[in-house]
PDB file of C-alpha atoms in Angstrom:
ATOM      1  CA  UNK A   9      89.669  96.563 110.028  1.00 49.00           C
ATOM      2  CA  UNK A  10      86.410  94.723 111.088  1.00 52.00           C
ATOM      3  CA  UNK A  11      85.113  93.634 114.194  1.00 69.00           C
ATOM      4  CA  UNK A  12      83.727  90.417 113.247  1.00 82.00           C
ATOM      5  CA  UNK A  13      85.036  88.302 115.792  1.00 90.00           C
ATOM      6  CA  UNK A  14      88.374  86.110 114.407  1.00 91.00           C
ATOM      7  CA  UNK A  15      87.446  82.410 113.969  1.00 90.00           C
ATOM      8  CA  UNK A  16      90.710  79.564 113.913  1.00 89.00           C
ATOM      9  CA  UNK A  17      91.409  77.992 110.942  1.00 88.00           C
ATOM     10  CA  UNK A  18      91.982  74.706 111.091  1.00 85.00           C
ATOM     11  CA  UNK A  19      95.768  73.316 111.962  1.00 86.00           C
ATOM     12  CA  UNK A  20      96.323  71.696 109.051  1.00 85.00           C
ATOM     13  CA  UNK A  21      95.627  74.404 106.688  1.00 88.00           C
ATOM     14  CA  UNK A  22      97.604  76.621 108.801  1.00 92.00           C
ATOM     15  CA  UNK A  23     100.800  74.115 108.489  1.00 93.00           C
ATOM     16  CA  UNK A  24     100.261  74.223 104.405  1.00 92.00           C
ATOM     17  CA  UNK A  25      99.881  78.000 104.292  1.00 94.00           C
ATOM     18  CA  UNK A  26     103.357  78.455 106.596  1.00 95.00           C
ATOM     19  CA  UNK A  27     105.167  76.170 104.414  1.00 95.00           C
ATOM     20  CA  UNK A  28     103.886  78.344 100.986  1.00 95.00           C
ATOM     21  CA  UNK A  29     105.402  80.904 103.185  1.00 96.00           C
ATOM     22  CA  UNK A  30     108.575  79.801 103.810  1.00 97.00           C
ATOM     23  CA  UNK A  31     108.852  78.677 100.500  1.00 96.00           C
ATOM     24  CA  UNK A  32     107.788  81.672  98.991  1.00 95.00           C
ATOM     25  CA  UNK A  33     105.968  79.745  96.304  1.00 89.00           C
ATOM     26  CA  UNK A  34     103.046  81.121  94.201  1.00 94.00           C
ATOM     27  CA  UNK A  35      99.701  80.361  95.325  1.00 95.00           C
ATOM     28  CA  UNK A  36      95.722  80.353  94.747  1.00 96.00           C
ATOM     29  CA  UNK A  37      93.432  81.887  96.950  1.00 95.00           C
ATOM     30  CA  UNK A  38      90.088  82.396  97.100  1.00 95.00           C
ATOM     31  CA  UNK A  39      88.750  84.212 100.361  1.00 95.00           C
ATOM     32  CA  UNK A  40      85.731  87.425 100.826  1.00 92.00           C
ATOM     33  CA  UNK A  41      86.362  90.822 102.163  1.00 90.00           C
ATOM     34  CA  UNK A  42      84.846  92.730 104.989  1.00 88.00           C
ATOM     35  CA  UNK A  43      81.515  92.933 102.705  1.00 90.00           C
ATOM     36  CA  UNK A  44      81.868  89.514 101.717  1.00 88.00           C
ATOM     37  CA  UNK A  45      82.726  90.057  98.243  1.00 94.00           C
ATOM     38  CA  UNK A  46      84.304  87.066  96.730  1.00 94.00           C
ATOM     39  CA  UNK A  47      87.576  87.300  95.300  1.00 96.00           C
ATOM     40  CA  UNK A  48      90.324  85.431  94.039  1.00 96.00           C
ATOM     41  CA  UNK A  49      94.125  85.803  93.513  1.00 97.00           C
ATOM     42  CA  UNK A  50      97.420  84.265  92.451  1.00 97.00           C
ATOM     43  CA  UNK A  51     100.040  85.791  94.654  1.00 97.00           C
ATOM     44  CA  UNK A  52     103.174  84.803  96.169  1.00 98.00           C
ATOM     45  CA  UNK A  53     102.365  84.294 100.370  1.00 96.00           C
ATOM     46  CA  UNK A  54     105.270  85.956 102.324  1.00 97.00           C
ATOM     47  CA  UNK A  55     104.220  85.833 105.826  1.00 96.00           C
ATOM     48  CA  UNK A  56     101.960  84.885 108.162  1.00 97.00           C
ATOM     49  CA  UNK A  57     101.374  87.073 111.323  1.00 97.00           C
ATOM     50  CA  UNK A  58      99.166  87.407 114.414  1.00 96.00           C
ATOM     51  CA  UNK A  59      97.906  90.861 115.224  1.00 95.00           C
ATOM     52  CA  UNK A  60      95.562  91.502 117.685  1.00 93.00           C
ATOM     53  CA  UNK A  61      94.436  88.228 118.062  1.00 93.00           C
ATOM     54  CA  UNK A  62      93.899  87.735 114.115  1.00 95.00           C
ATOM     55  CA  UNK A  63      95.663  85.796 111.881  1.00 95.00           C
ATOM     56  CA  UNK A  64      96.945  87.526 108.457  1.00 97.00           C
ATOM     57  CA  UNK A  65      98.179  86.120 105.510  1.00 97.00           C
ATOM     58  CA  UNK A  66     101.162  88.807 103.624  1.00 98.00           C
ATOM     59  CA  UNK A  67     100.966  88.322  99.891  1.00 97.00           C
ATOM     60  CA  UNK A  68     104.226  89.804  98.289  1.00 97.00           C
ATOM     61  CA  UNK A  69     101.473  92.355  95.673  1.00 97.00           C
ATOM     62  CA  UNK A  70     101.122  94.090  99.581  1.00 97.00           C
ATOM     63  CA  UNK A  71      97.393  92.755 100.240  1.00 96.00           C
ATOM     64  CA  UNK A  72      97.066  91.201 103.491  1.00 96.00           C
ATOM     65  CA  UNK A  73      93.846  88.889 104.297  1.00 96.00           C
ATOM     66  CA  UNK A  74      92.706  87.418 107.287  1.00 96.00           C
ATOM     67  CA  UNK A  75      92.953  83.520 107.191  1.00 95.00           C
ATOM     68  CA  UNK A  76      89.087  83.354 108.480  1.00 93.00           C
ATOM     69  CA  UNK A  77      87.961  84.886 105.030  1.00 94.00           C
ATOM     70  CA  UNK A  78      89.879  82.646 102.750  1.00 94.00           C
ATOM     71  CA  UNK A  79      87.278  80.341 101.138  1.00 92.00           C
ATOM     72  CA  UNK A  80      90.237  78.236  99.263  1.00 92.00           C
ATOM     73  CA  UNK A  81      93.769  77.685  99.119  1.00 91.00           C
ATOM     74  CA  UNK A  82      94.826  76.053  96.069  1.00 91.00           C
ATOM     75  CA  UNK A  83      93.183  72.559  96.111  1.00 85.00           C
ATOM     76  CA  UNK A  84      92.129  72.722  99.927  1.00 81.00           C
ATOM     77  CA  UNK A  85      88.745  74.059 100.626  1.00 84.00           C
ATOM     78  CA  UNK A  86      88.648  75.147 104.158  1.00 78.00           C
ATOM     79  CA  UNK A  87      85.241  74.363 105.188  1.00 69.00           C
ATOM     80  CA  UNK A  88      86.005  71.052 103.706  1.00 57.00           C
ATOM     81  CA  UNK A  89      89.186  70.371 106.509  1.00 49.00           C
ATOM     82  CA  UNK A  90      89.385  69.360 109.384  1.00 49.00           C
ATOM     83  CA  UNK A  91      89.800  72.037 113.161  1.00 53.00           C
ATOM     84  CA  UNK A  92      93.202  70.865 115.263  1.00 53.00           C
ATOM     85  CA  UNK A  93      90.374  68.838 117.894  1.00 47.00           C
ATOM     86  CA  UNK A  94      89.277  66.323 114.970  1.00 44.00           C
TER      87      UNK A  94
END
């Protein structure tokens, strides 16, 4: 793993991606690697889990990404939302 230091995402995102989970519902993502290589997927999101202090997304293919590199999920563009304090 890196050691690029974990950054929150913001709330609201987080409440969307936990419900995909739960739901098990197909999704979109967009996010970059450790080399910041772009990529994007359509996967079904599993789980959601905190290790280490870092947030993961579980995609049912077996890839796991931390929720600091995704760019985009579906229609909501992180950088676009709004952190928990706003």
């Amino acid at each position: 793993m890196t050691t690029e230091p974990y950054k929150r995402i913001p709330c609201g995102v987080y409440d969307h991606l936990e419900l995909a989970a739960m739901r098990r519902t197909p999704v979109k993502i967009r996010y970059r690697d450790a080399n910041h290589q772009l990529f994007s997927i359509e996967d079904v999101l599993v789980n959601l889990k905190t290790i280490e202090k870092v947030e993961y997304a579980f995609l049912g293919s077996g890839l796991q990404i931390r929720l600091d590199w995704i760019i985009q999920f579906n229609d909501i563009v992180l950088q676009d939302a709004l952190d928990c304090t706003e």
